[in-house]
Amino acid sequence: MENEIKTFSESYAMKGGEGLHSYAQNSIAQRVGIEAAKSLIQRAIANKFDPNSAYSRKQICIADLGCSTGPNTFTAVQCIIEALELQYKSQGLVIPEFQVFFNDQVSNDFNTLFKKIPCNTSYFAAGVPGSFYGRLFPKESLNVVHSSASLNWISKVPKEITERSSAAWNKGRIHYTNAPKEVVDAYASQYQKDIETFLHARAQELVGNGLMALQIPVANDVTFGSDFYCGKNFELLGTCLVNMAKEGKVDEEKVDNFNLPIYFSTLKDLIKIIESNDDFIIDQMETTDTKTQSIPVNVEAYVSLHRAALEGLIVNHFGAGIVDELFDCYAKKVMEIPAIMDIQNLNVVGIFVLLRRKY
Amino acid sequence: MENEIKTFSESYAMKGGEGLHSYAQNSIAQRVGIEAAKSLIQRAIANKFDPNSAYSRKQICIADLGCSTGPNTFTAVQCIIEALELQYKSQGLVIPEFQVFFNDQVSNDFNTLFKKIPCNTSYFAAGVPGSFYGRLFPKESLNVVHSSASLNWISKVPKEITERSSAAWNKGRIHYTNAPKEVVDAYASQYQKDIETFLHARAQELVGNGLMALQIPVANDVTFGSDFYCGKNFELLGTCLVNMAKEGKVDEEKVDNFNLPIYFSTLKDLIKIIESNDDFIIDQMETTDTKTQSIPVNVEAYVSLHRAALEGLIVNHFGAGIVDELFDCYAKKVMEIPAIMDIQNLNVVGIFVLLRRKY
């Protein structure tokens, strides 16, 4: 079991605490995803959650995977519980007790998460440390699984892209955007393995008929070279690192070895991976409407948003010394093309997937 | 639910991290308790845990209440799991999956706890924040509950001992030792209420026939005025605070208002409280042998042990400024009577109680 749990590097957790660059203060984009999925989740539970089939259990167990430190996780969980309660009420059934498992990396700031659990919760809360690319719960112990804006984080950087001798060596970049086909393929292959592992683990943990609601960011199209495309933001950050290496501020080899464990599948490829799984029935799959949910941001907030997500990873690889200068450089680049801050321009869309565990 | 959970002040958690004065580095005394109870737990599970009655569940859920940051909690849990596995094996049954809930105050350092969970665990781990003097888990969701050296912490200081107008006002002391009868009674009454609340909550959370193994420090006798007695260590710490108040280093009123939420029942009184509960069968109740387990300590280690347990409480009431001087003073007093460091001299004994939830 331990091997499965430890596959996801500890350095991937979002920035903890409640400071300026913390995830808690910088997760508006992820919140937009959750808000967009809210009515979809409510509808999904209304249509697909059967209190009678779960009723033999005295408690209903819900897991939010990749919860980070809040507040988005509390919003998502509350939305799910309200929808479940409505189902019990509408059928004249006694509402069961709810147990909620908040999961994230071992290195996640659970202390901050626990302090922020709302006072008026109607559930029993627990934190579960470990990678969701592995088993986290006993067999058939969960009724509902939720995960939002977390499955675009792959379990590890594909080994071959950090090897100088490999055709997939990703020199001078920190992501696969605008990279040779070999690099893109290595990322895509890791992503496929990871999603399969994820589905396999959840298939064991969910009860028969248990529901899994996933909100996954994917690339709407991948026409590199145009003004905007999915991943251009990471490319910009990469050029900052390359510049710092040129100026002797960072070791060049360290930059060549550094790659972001983030991947945005195409919708088509993701569907193929999910459909190839035999354990789940796909109840629903649709893109979420981000058009009406665009985020009002300024450069500072936009940069902090990336810093909250990536600082742990960067500090782990380069040390803490470079972070301020790196994000100052990034801020300047963003100021040159402010339109990059609009998620719609980056062609990232959210896919809402509702899966149901076969009996 | 939230009111029940919030009764235990957040300042009561042990000192986190892994530093010099952390609980993780200073919990030898508690470890002695666990080591002493180890064979008792193993025997209790062998005699009283019936795999067949729990066998309909696919997982076995175990909770360690008041776990702090390790390593004692991992030792205790491992001991329980090994004993359970043996039961399944000896009856030729398939070993189920185990889920372990590590519980402590919201302010406990769960980040440190999670990082220290051993790699080779055969269980799924979760952290549960909140006071055990209230509900923490859904109804009938636990199979085995364990708690060691934590039920001597009461949920709050009795209100009347901090009120100047009350007959129980505990002026010039921080504990009930050598205090007027009214103070002792107030503590005893709070303790009784707390243990009853604890048992009531666990009775709901345990499945029928579920086991609860408690290791509770109690006072072997309470002859104040002799050279040594249970609580004399806290009395010494209190005199340091009173001295600091005399020297104008601490506000006198603050000292008068400060009291430790720690109580050592007599064995007789504890038995009475437990026997008055209708939900549990008392399978076993015996004192654990600490004679062969005396702890080799020096003054520094002994002071650190108290500092790990009490620093959070003191900082919360007086601020961080006084802590070093206070424990320097305490060290001097301990050096004057080094025999105080032997737990046997203090007449604290451990009681091992095995309770079984009635059907």
XYZ file of C-alpha atoms in Angstrom:
718
model
C 0.000 0.000 0.000
C 2.762 2.415 0.937
C 4.284 2.322 -2.531
C 1.055 3.351 -4.110
C 0.639 6.195 -1.670
C 4.125 7.581 -2.022
C 4.210 7.890 -5.833
C 3.080 11.512 -5.859
C 5.959 13.731 -4.810
C 5.484 15.628 -1.594
C 6.475 18.884 -3.200
C 3.266 19.181 -5.198
C 0.989 20.556 -2.523
C -0.412 24.053 -2.860
C 1.086 26.793 -0.708
C -0.313 26.513 2.823
C -1.127 29.055 5.510
C -3.238 32.123 4.920
C -0.600 34.579 3.701
C -0.444 36.765 0.591
C 0.630 33.970 -1.739
C -1.211 31.100 -0.026
C -3.548 28.848 -1.956
C -6.338 29.805 0.444
C -6.060 33.416 -0.755
C -5.344 32.575 -4.386
C -7.742 30.008 -5.661
C -10.326 32.087 -7.492
C -9.783 30.255 -10.758
C -10.427 26.917 -9.090
C -13.469 28.456 -7.397
C -14.881 29.406 -10.778
C -14.627 25.752 -11.727
C -16.516 24.689 -8.625
C -19.194 27.341 -9.043
C -19.632 26.263 -12.665
C -20.008 22.641 -11.588
C -22.329 23.365 -8.660
C -25.610 23.063 -10.495
C -24.242 20.097 -12.454
C -23.394 18.279 -9.208
C -26.769 19.061 -7.711
C -28.558 17.812 -10.796
C -26.354 14.718 -10.984
C -27.113 13.734 -7.399
C -30.820 14.404 -7.895
C -30.853 12.169 -10.952
C -28.422 9.458 -9.979
C -28.054 9.115 -6.203
C -30.432 6.509 -4.884
C -30.921 6.835 -1.098
C -32.591 3.439 -1.005
C -29.622 1.602 -2.382
C -27.307 3.377 0.070
C -29.763 3.288 2.911
C -28.465 0.158 4.571
C -25.452 2.187 5.642
C -25.880 4.374 8.700
C -23.454 6.922 7.335
C -22.703 8.379 3.946
C -19.020 8.900 3.220
C -17.864 11.630 0.870
C -14.290 12.322 -0.241
C -12.920 15.473 -1.820
C -9.648 14.541 -3.497
C -7.014 17.253 -3.929
C -8.787 19.475 -1.411
C -5.882 21.808 -0.607
C -6.517 24.216 2.289
C -9.927 25.650 1.503
C -12.192 27.432 1.050
C -13.139 25.796 -2.293
C -13.295 22.312 -0.797
C -15.860 23.415 1.804
C -18.052 24.953 -0.906
C -17.946 21.786 -2.965
C -18.654 19.496 -0.010
C -21.521 21.665 1.225
C -23.071 21.625 -2.226
C -22.883 17.817 -2.351
C -24.333 17.361 1.130
C -27.232 19.702 0.484
C -28.045 17.813 -2.680
C -27.897 14.480 -0.822
C -30.062 15.742 2.034
C -32.627 16.909 -0.483
C -32.761 13.416 -1.942
C -33.439 11.819 1.448
C -36.008 14.454 2.361
C -37.844 14.250 -0.927
C -38.265 10.505 -0.442
C -39.383 10.903 3.159
C -36.289 9.096 4.449
C -34.312 9.833 7.610
C -31.201 11.815 6.729
C -28.090 9.757 7.594
C -24.920 11.095 9.190
C -22.232 12.317 6.812
C -18.505 11.770 7.092
C -16.316 13.894 4.840
C -12.745 12.972 3.968
C -10.569 15.878 2.854
C -7.652 14.454 0.888
C -4.444 15.958 -0.400
C -0.684 15.337 -0.464
C 1.097 14.517 2.794
C 2.777 17.929 2.450
C -0.551 19.759 2.199
C -1.185 22.237 5.020
C -3.819 20.224 6.879
C -3.375 22.377 9.995
C -4.735 25.371 8.092
C -7.450 23.262 6.469
C -8.686 21.922 9.824
C -8.744 25.379 11.417
C -10.934 26.638 8.583
C -13.586 23.929 8.586
C -16.802 25.945 8.963
C -18.346 25.860 12.459
C -21.843 25.053 11.302
C -21.037 21.874 9.426
C -23.504 19.033 9.411
C -20.787 16.453 8.840
C -17.917 14.712 10.635
C -14.622 15.806 9.111
C -11.430 13.848 8.568
C -8.226 14.584 6.673
C -6.584 11.937 4.531
C -2.938 12.463 3.580
C -1.562 10.850 0.433
C -1.620 10.792 -3.352
C -4.898 9.993 -5.061
C -2.844 8.129 -7.666
C -3.036 5.184 -5.309
C -5.430 3.713 -2.757
C -6.447 6.009 0.076
C -9.530 4.325 1.538
C -10.715 0.813 2.394
C -12.675 -1.149 -0.167
C -16.250 -0.038 -0.752
C -16.092 2.623 1.922
C -17.085 5.706 -0.079
C -20.457 6.765 -1.423
C -19.515 9.957 -3.244
C -16.146 11.124 -4.572
C -15.466 14.634 -5.794
C -12.380 16.177 -7.296
C -12.042 19.551 -8.915
C -9.096 21.119 -10.750
C -6.685 18.485 -9.502
C -6.484 15.762 -12.150
C -4.474 18.073 -14.410
C -1.614 17.468 -11.951
C 0.134 14.301 -13.048
C 1.771 11.989 -10.517
C 5.290 12.722 -11.678
C 7.297 14.318 -14.442
C 7.953 11.606 -17.072
C 11.498 10.400 -16.487
C 12.603 10.550 -20.127
C 12.054 14.285 -20.495
C 14.694 15.009 -17.865
C 17.299 12.704 -19.423
C 19.886 14.385 -21.589
C 20.307 11.230 -23.675
C 16.606 10.869 -24.399
C 14.862 12.050 -27.563
C 12.260 13.495 -25.218
C 14.761 15.658 -23.310
C 12.937 18.912 -22.635
C 15.830 21.340 -22.737
C 15.082 25.037 -22.210
C 11.424 24.490 -21.315
C 9.529 23.660 -18.139
C 6.388 22.365 -19.821
C 5.342 20.545 -22.990
C 3.851 23.541 -24.772
C 5.606 24.228 -28.063
C 7.907 21.292 -27.303
C 8.906 18.461 -29.690
C 6.365 15.678 -30.188
C 8.403 13.302 -27.965
C 7.949 15.583 -24.985
C 4.230 15.985 -25.567
C 3.867 12.224 -25.989
C 5.743 11.537 -22.749
C 3.403 13.848 -20.874
C 0.315 12.367 -22.554
C 1.433 8.855 -21.749
C 2.014 9.676 -18.065
C -1.392 11.362 -17.943
C -3.115 8.327 -19.383
C -1.407 5.993 -16.896
C -2.323 8.322 -14.037
C -5.997 8.643 -14.930
C -6.230 4.875 -15.301
C -4.572 4.393 -11.893
C -6.909 6.963 -10.392
C -10.008 5.260 -11.793
C -8.787 1.842 -10.716
C -8.202 2.991 -7.116
C -11.575 4.721 -6.896
C -13.355 1.719 -8.382
C -12.200 -0.271 -5.375
C -13.054 2.409 -2.827
C -16.548 3.268 -4.029
C -19.591 1.212 -3.126
C -21.655 -0.220 -5.957
C -23.690 2.590 -7.548
C -21.418 5.127 -5.780
C -20.963 8.398 -7.618
C -17.812 10.218 -8.682
C -18.051 13.827 -9.870
C -14.897 15.104 -11.521
C -14.151 18.578 -12.776
C -11.092 18.319 -15.010
C -9.422 21.181 -16.856
C -8.681 20.222 -20.467
C -7.341 22.004 -23.538
C -9.975 23.237 -25.930
C -7.472 23.201 -28.762
C -3.727 22.977 -28.918
C -2.721 25.189 -31.848
C 0.653 26.267 -30.608
C 2.169 29.299 -32.255
C -1.005 31.352 -32.217
C -1.180 34.309 -29.853
C -2.782 32.248 -27.114
C -2.969 28.604 -26.292
C -3.268 26.337 -23.295
C 0.015 26.326 -21.384
C 1.336 29.629 -22.722
C 1.376 30.922 -19.145
C 3.748 28.123 -18.133
C 5.848 28.778 -21.212
C 6.251 32.394 -20.110
C 7.347 31.292 -16.665
C 9.814 28.934 -18.322
C 11.378 31.768 -20.340
C 11.898 33.659 -17.064
C 13.849 30.703 -15.694
C 15.853 30.378 -18.911
C 16.697 34.100 -18.727
C 17.774 33.741 -15.109
C 20.002 30.848 -16.140
C 21.559 33.014 -18.881
C 22.255 35.693 -16.284
C 23.925 33.074 -14.094
C 21.306 33.372 -11.368
C 20.132 29.789 -11.707
C 22.012 26.708 -12.786
C 21.162 25.975 -16.440
C 21.111 22.228 -15.903
C 18.659 22.696 -13.064
C 16.359 24.569 -15.430
C 16.687 21.822 -18.036
C 15.760 19.253 -15.381
C 12.784 21.205 -14.112
C 9.385 20.424 -15.585
C 5.882 21.071 -14.381
C 3.825 17.950 -13.584
C 0.757 19.519 -15.171
C -1.057 18.286 -18.246
C -4.147 19.390 -20.081
C -5.566 16.589 -22.145
C -7.702 17.205 -25.160
C -11.336 16.431 -24.503
C -11.236 13.665 -27.110
C -8.279 11.875 -25.490
C -9.755 12.154 -22.006
C -13.046 10.650 -23.154
C -11.132 7.768 -24.720
C -9.273 7.048 -21.445
C -12.443 7.178 -19.362
C -14.447 5.101 -21.810
C -11.793 2.384 -21.803
C -12.479 1.803 -18.105
C -14.821 -1.065 -17.329
C -15.655 -0.248 -13.724
C -17.738 2.857 -14.243
C -20.842 3.899 -16.092
C -20.443 7.366 -17.613
C -23.617 9.121 -16.576
C -22.677 12.537 -17.793
C -19.851 14.322 -19.524
C -20.012 17.948 -20.571
C -17.952 21.096 -20.724
C -18.723 23.651 -18.039
C -19.593 27.148 -19.036
C -16.759 29.450 -18.063
C -17.917 32.242 -20.370
C -20.290 33.684 -17.830
C -17.816 33.056 -15.020
C -14.747 34.932 -16.161
C -12.546 36.015 -13.293
C -11.843 39.664 -12.638
C -8.106 39.691 -12.041
C -5.217 42.085 -12.021
C -1.605 41.160 -12.705
C -0.762 40.862 -9.009
C -3.622 38.479 -8.291
C -2.869 36.462 -11.419
C 0.783 36.060 -10.497
C -0.121 35.131 -6.891
C -2.479 32.501 -8.234
C 0.383 30.808 -10.058
C 2.748 31.344 -7.172
C 0.363 29.626 -4.723
C 0.188 26.612 -6.990
C 3.842 26.362 -8.039
C 5.993 27.829 -5.270
C 6.386 24.517 -3.369
C 7.563 22.789 -6.514
C 9.995 25.578 -7.411
C 11.450 25.894 -3.907
C 11.916 22.151 -3.781
C 13.964 22.186 -6.982
C 15.762 25.543 -6.922
C 15.650 26.610 -3.263
C 13.688 29.546 -1.857
C 16.123 32.228 -3.039
C 14.852 32.600 -6.600
C 11.117 32.753 -6.021
C 10.624 36.510 -5.638
C 12.741 37.414 -8.688
C 11.175 34.683 -10.787
C 7.646 35.871 -10.151
C 8.679 39.519 -10.601
C 9.938 38.549 -14.059
C 6.741 36.603 -14.680
C 4.646 39.621 -13.647
C 6.481 41.777 -16.215
C 5.821 39.261 -18.977
C 2.159 39.042 -18.052
C 1.902 42.842 -18.134
C 3.129 42.789 -21.732
C 0.230 40.550 -22.779
C -2.524 41.128 -20.202
C -5.034 39.212 -22.336
C -3.287 36.028 -21.130
C -5.058 36.502 -17.806
C -8.418 35.636 -19.322
C -8.803 31.884 -18.979
C -10.938 31.854 -22.119
C -8.057 33.157 -24.186
C -5.909 30.295 -22.902
C -8.408 27.794 -24.252
C -8.648 25.840 -21.028
C -12.123 24.497 -20.431
C -13.581 22.494 -17.579
C -15.041 19.077 -18.211
C -17.614 17.807 -15.777
C -17.714 14.003 -15.649
C -20.167 11.998 -13.588
C -19.196 8.356 -13.185
C -21.165 5.673 -11.424
C -19.544 2.557 -9.967
C -20.981 -0.571 -11.547
C -22.352 -3.142 -9.105
C -22.601 18.980 16.418
C -20.293 22.005 16.316
C -21.034 22.951 19.916
C -20.060 19.554 21.177
C -16.844 19.640 19.211
C -15.759 23.096 20.335
C -15.940 22.546 24.101
C -12.280 21.577 24.428
C -10.186 24.734 24.137
C -7.828 24.881 21.182
C -4.902 25.762 23.398
C -4.674 22.296 24.910
C -2.819 20.527 22.139
C 0.686 19.237 22.785
C 3.592 21.188 21.327
C 3.924 20.357 17.631
C 6.856 20.092 15.273
C 9.961 18.078 16.005
C 12.002 20.617 17.962
C 13.721 20.388 21.349
C 10.556 20.941 23.347
C 8.095 19.238 20.964
C 5.764 16.529 22.156
C 7.258 14.196 19.547
C 10.618 14.471 21.301
C 9.213 14.535 24.835
C 6.659 11.855 25.344
C 8.622 9.120 27.065
C 6.306 9.073 30.074
C 3.317 8.533 27.822
C 5.284 5.879 25.973
C 5.813 3.979 29.227
C 2.040 3.927 29.615
C 1.601 2.503 26.131
C 4.334 -0.085 26.562
C 2.772 -1.147 29.865
C -0.619 -1.512 28.208
C 0.691 -3.305 25.117
C 0.348 -6.851 26.355
C -2.958 -5.959 28.007
C -4.332 -4.685 24.701
C -3.103 -7.746 22.864
C -4.673 -10.072 25.409
C -7.896 -8.054 25.469
C -8.301 -8.287 21.701
C -7.456 -11.985 21.739
C -10.115 -12.604 24.394
C -12.821 -10.190 23.390
C -12.632 -9.247 19.708
C -14.861 -11.496 17.681
C -13.969 -11.362 13.968
C -17.186 -13.157 13.116
C -19.380 -10.507 14.627
C -17.422 -7.773 12.841
C -16.968 -9.794 9.701
C -19.897 -8.393 7.792
C -17.932 -5.164 7.488
C -15.316 -5.032 4.765
C -13.159 -2.712 6.829
C -12.251 -2.440 10.486
C -12.114 1.111 11.791
C -9.823 2.022 14.673
C -9.557 5.404 16.382
C -6.763 6.661 18.602
C -8.139 9.588 20.582
C -5.719 12.248 21.799
C -3.023 10.992 19.415
C -0.805 14.098 19.412
C 2.018 14.031 16.834
C 3.594 10.619 17.333
C 5.450 8.376 17.715
C 3.404 6.846 20.587
C 0.191 6.783 18.576
C 1.825 4.693 15.831
C 3.105 2.183 18.394
C -0.329 1.817 19.942
C -2.111 1.472 16.595
C 0.395 -1.067 15.304
C -0.035 -3.136 18.456
C -3.834 -3.138 18.008
C -3.673 -4.038 14.321
C -1.255 -6.905 14.904
C -3.531 -8.293 17.601
C -6.549 -8.005 15.290
C -4.747 -9.659 12.375
C -3.788 -12.517 14.635
C -7.449 -13.018 15.518
C -8.489 -13.245 11.872
C -5.580 -15.520 10.999
C -6.136 -17.864 13.934
C -9.734 -18.356 12.837
C -8.760 -18.866 9.217
C -10.562 -15.734 8.109
C -9.511 -13.264 5.423
C -7.880 -10.225 7.035
C -9.982 -7.141 6.313
C -8.666 -3.694 5.431
C -7.987 -1.342 8.328
C -8.744 2.348 8.514
C -7.117 4.256 11.358
C -8.397 7.607 12.572
C -5.851 9.726 14.435
C -7.734 12.224 16.558
C -6.652 15.253 18.520
C -7.539 18.929 19.030
C -7.996 21.156 15.976
C -4.799 22.933 17.081
C -2.792 19.680 17.118
C 0.103 19.613 14.643
C -1.438 17.208 12.120
C 1.113 18.227 9.481
C 3.893 16.734 11.610
C 1.761 13.699 12.474
C 1.012 12.938 8.817
C 4.658 13.301 7.769
C 5.645 10.757 10.411
C 3.162 8.009 9.596
C 5.421 4.980 9.068
C 5.952 3.993 5.426
C 5.222 0.326 5.917
C 1.751 0.697 7.391
C -0.879 -1.880 6.626
C -3.705 0.592 7.171
C -5.363 3.610 5.587
C -4.732 6.679 7.732
C -6.964 9.656 8.418
C -6.737 12.572 10.839
C -9.779 13.718 12.766
C -9.630 17.197 14.312
C -11.764 18.003 17.356
C -12.358 17.358 21.034
C -13.188 13.816 22.101
C -15.522 15.344 24.665
C -18.080 15.392 21.896
C -19.023 13.372 18.829
C -16.286 12.911 16.255
C -17.513 10.010 14.108
C -20.788 8.809 12.566
C -22.954 6.402 14.489
C -21.686 2.824 14.713
C -18.703 3.519 12.512
C -15.877 2.367 14.801
C -14.775 -1.130 15.796
C -11.958 -0.333 18.197
C -11.235 2.843 20.163
C -7.985 3.492 21.980
C -6.893 6.381 24.136
C -3.803 6.601 26.284
C -2.732 9.294 28.749
C -5.314 11.747 27.482
C -8.404 11.398 29.674
C -6.588 13.126 32.528
C -7.010 16.306 30.467
C -10.420 17.718 31.337
C -12.454 19.633 28.750
C -12.138 22.961 30.539
C -11.092 24.562 33.783
C -14.190 24.678 36.041
C -15.553 28.223 35.820
C -15.992 28.729 39.584
C -12.302 28.304 40.423
C -11.418 31.381 38.359
C -14.102 33.583 39.910
C -12.931 35.883 42.671
C -16.382 35.836 44.301
C -16.579 32.049 44.405
C -15.729 29.869 47.423
C -13.789 27.731 44.948
C -11.556 30.597 43.772
C -8.123 29.066 43.323
C -5.939 32.030 44.231
C -2.167 31.536 44.158
C -2.334 28.064 42.656
C -2.552 26.651 39.142
C -3.851 23.215 40.126
C -6.040 21.587 42.763
C -3.218 19.966 44.743
C -3.127 21.229 48.343
C -6.084 23.467 47.484
C -9.301 23.951 49.559
C -11.942 21.247 49.233
C -14.115 23.496 47.029
C -11.392 23.621 44.364
C -10.822 19.871 44.436
C -14.583 19.288 44.243
C -14.924 21.609 41.259
C -12.217 19.710 39.395
C -13.696 16.331 40.358
C -17.134 17.390 39.205
C -15.822 18.596 35.827
C -13.925 15.320 35.432
C -17.018 13.247 36.131
C -19.073 15.220 33.595
C -16.292 14.878 31.017
C -15.860 11.126 31.395
C -19.629 10.675 31.150
C -19.716 12.818 28.004
C -16.803 10.859 26.567
C -18.489 7.502 27.208
C -21.784 8.734 25.834
C -20.171 9.913 22.591
C -18.194 6.704 22.116
C -21.243 4.570 22.860
C -22.858 6.094 19.798
C -19.800 5.764 17.581
C -18.878 2.162 18.366
C -20.587 -0.793 16.730
C -22.257 -3.351 18.980
C -19.566 -5.462 20.666
C -16.979 -2.828 19.654
C -14.031 -2.505 22.009
C -12.611 0.504 23.798
C -9.197 0.261 25.458
C -8.397 3.174 27.734
C -5.192 3.874 29.587
C -5.976 6.536 32.186
C -3.518 8.024 34.685
C -5.036 8.147 38.169
C -3.805 9.047 41.634
C -2.733 6.132 43.773
C -3.350 8.174 46.886
C -3.814 11.841 47.576
C -2.119 12.470 50.915
C -1.113 16.059 50.404
C 1.544 17.458 52.712
C 3.794 14.405 52.483
C 7.036 14.739 50.576
C 5.506 13.495 47.363
C 2.025 13.264 45.970
C 0.248 13.306 42.670
C 0.280 16.856 41.286
C 3.262 18.101 43.288
C 5.047 18.771 39.994
C 2.247 21.131 38.921
C 2.315 22.762 42.350
C 6.016 23.510 41.889
C 5.337 25.070 38.500
C 2.591 27.134 40.166
C 4.990 28.493 42.776
C 7.283 29.632 39.944
C 4.422 31.626 38.445
C 3.502 33.084 41.843
C 7.144 34.115 42.357
C 7.235 35.726 38.929
C 4.072 37.644 39.833
C 5.704 38.850 43.072
C 8.671 40.075 41.036
C 6.281 41.954 38.749
C 7.155 39.809 35.741
C 3.650 38.421 35.370
C 0.315 39.966 36.236
C -0.846 38.512 39.586
C -4.470 38.371 38.490
C -3.442 36.425 35.428
C -1.763 33.852 37.647
C -4.866 33.629 39.846
C -6.960 33.016 36.719
C -4.660 30.371 35.328
C -5.385 26.745 36.145
C -4.333 23.516 34.529
C -7.142 21.460 32.967
C -5.620 18.252 34.293
C -7.156 15.918 36.834
C -6.098 12.625 38.339
C -9.084 10.787 39.709
C -8.770 8.232 42.445
C -9.206 4.712 41.144
C -12.333 4.285 43.273
C -14.036 7.374 41.861
C -13.152 6.469 38.281
C -14.589 2.975 38.683
C -17.783 4.499 40.061
C -18.154 6.802 37.035
C -17.508 4.007 34.544
C -19.787 1.536 36.322
C -22.640 4.047 36.309
C -22.639 3.936 32.500
C -25.206 1.606 30.957
C -23.822 1.395 27.438
C -20.696 -0.611 28.116
C -19.709 -3.915 29.640
C -16.542 -3.604 31.708
C -14.433 -6.501 30.477
C -11.296 -5.606 32.337
C -9.980 -2.990 34.711
C -6.539 -3.150 36.263
C -3.595 -1.002 37.175
C -0.623 -1.215 34.829
C 2.759 -2.025 36.214
C 4.954 1.045 36.011
C 7.473 -0.276 38.558
C 9.464 -2.150 35.968
C 9.079 0.695 33.513
C 10.551 3.632 35.389
C 11.865 6.266 33.035
C 15.519 7.209 33.041
C 15.394 10.999 32.986
C 17.547 13.967 33.733
C 16.254 17.377 34.773
C 16.429 18.777 31.255
C 14.389 15.937 29.786
C 11.899 16.095 32.649
C 11.353 19.823 32.200
C 11.041 19.446 28.421
C 8.410 16.781 29.006
C 6.277 19.255 30.961
C 7.042 22.054 28.562
C 5.869 19.989 25.561
C 2.576 19.329 27.309
C 1.934 22.758 28.823
C 3.603 25.384 26.659
C 0.604 25.914 24.370
C -1.642 26.502 27.347
C 0.804 28.907 28.998
C 1.517 30.904 25.849
C -2.189 31.203 25.202
C -2.764 32.708 28.665
C 0.438 34.655 29.365
C 2.016 35.166 25.944
C 5.262 33.604 24.730
C 7.550 35.970 26.667
C 7.489 34.157 30.001
C 8.004 30.568 28.901
C 11.811 30.325 29.017
C 12.113 31.974 32.435
C 9.233 29.970 33.852
C 10.747 26.647 32.881
C 14.211 27.769 34.034
C 12.678 28.407 37.454
C 10.902 25.066 37.290
C 14.172 23.297 36.434
C 15.795 24.825 39.526
C 12.975 23.604 41.744
C 13.151 20.121 40.257
C 16.901 20.055 40.867
C 16.242 20.694 44.569
C 14.102 17.547 44.804
C 15.218 15.252 41.982
C 13.206 12.347 43.405
C 10.128 14.120 42.005
C 11.175 12.899 38.565
C 10.338 9.324 39.423
C 6.703 8.808 38.463
C 6.396 6.175 41.215
C 7.177 8.771 43.851
C 4.392 10.944 42.482
C 1.904 8.155 43.034
C 0.431 8.336 39.567
C -0.587 4.932 38.270
C -2.071 3.869 34.980
C -5.430 2.155 34.848
C -6.159 -0.048 31.891
C -9.875 -0.285 31.173
C -11.396 -2.482 28.512
C -14.999 -1.630 27.687
C -17.250 -3.427 25.260
C -20.244 -1.728 23.614
C -23.459 -3.548 24.473
C -25.592 -4.624 21.530
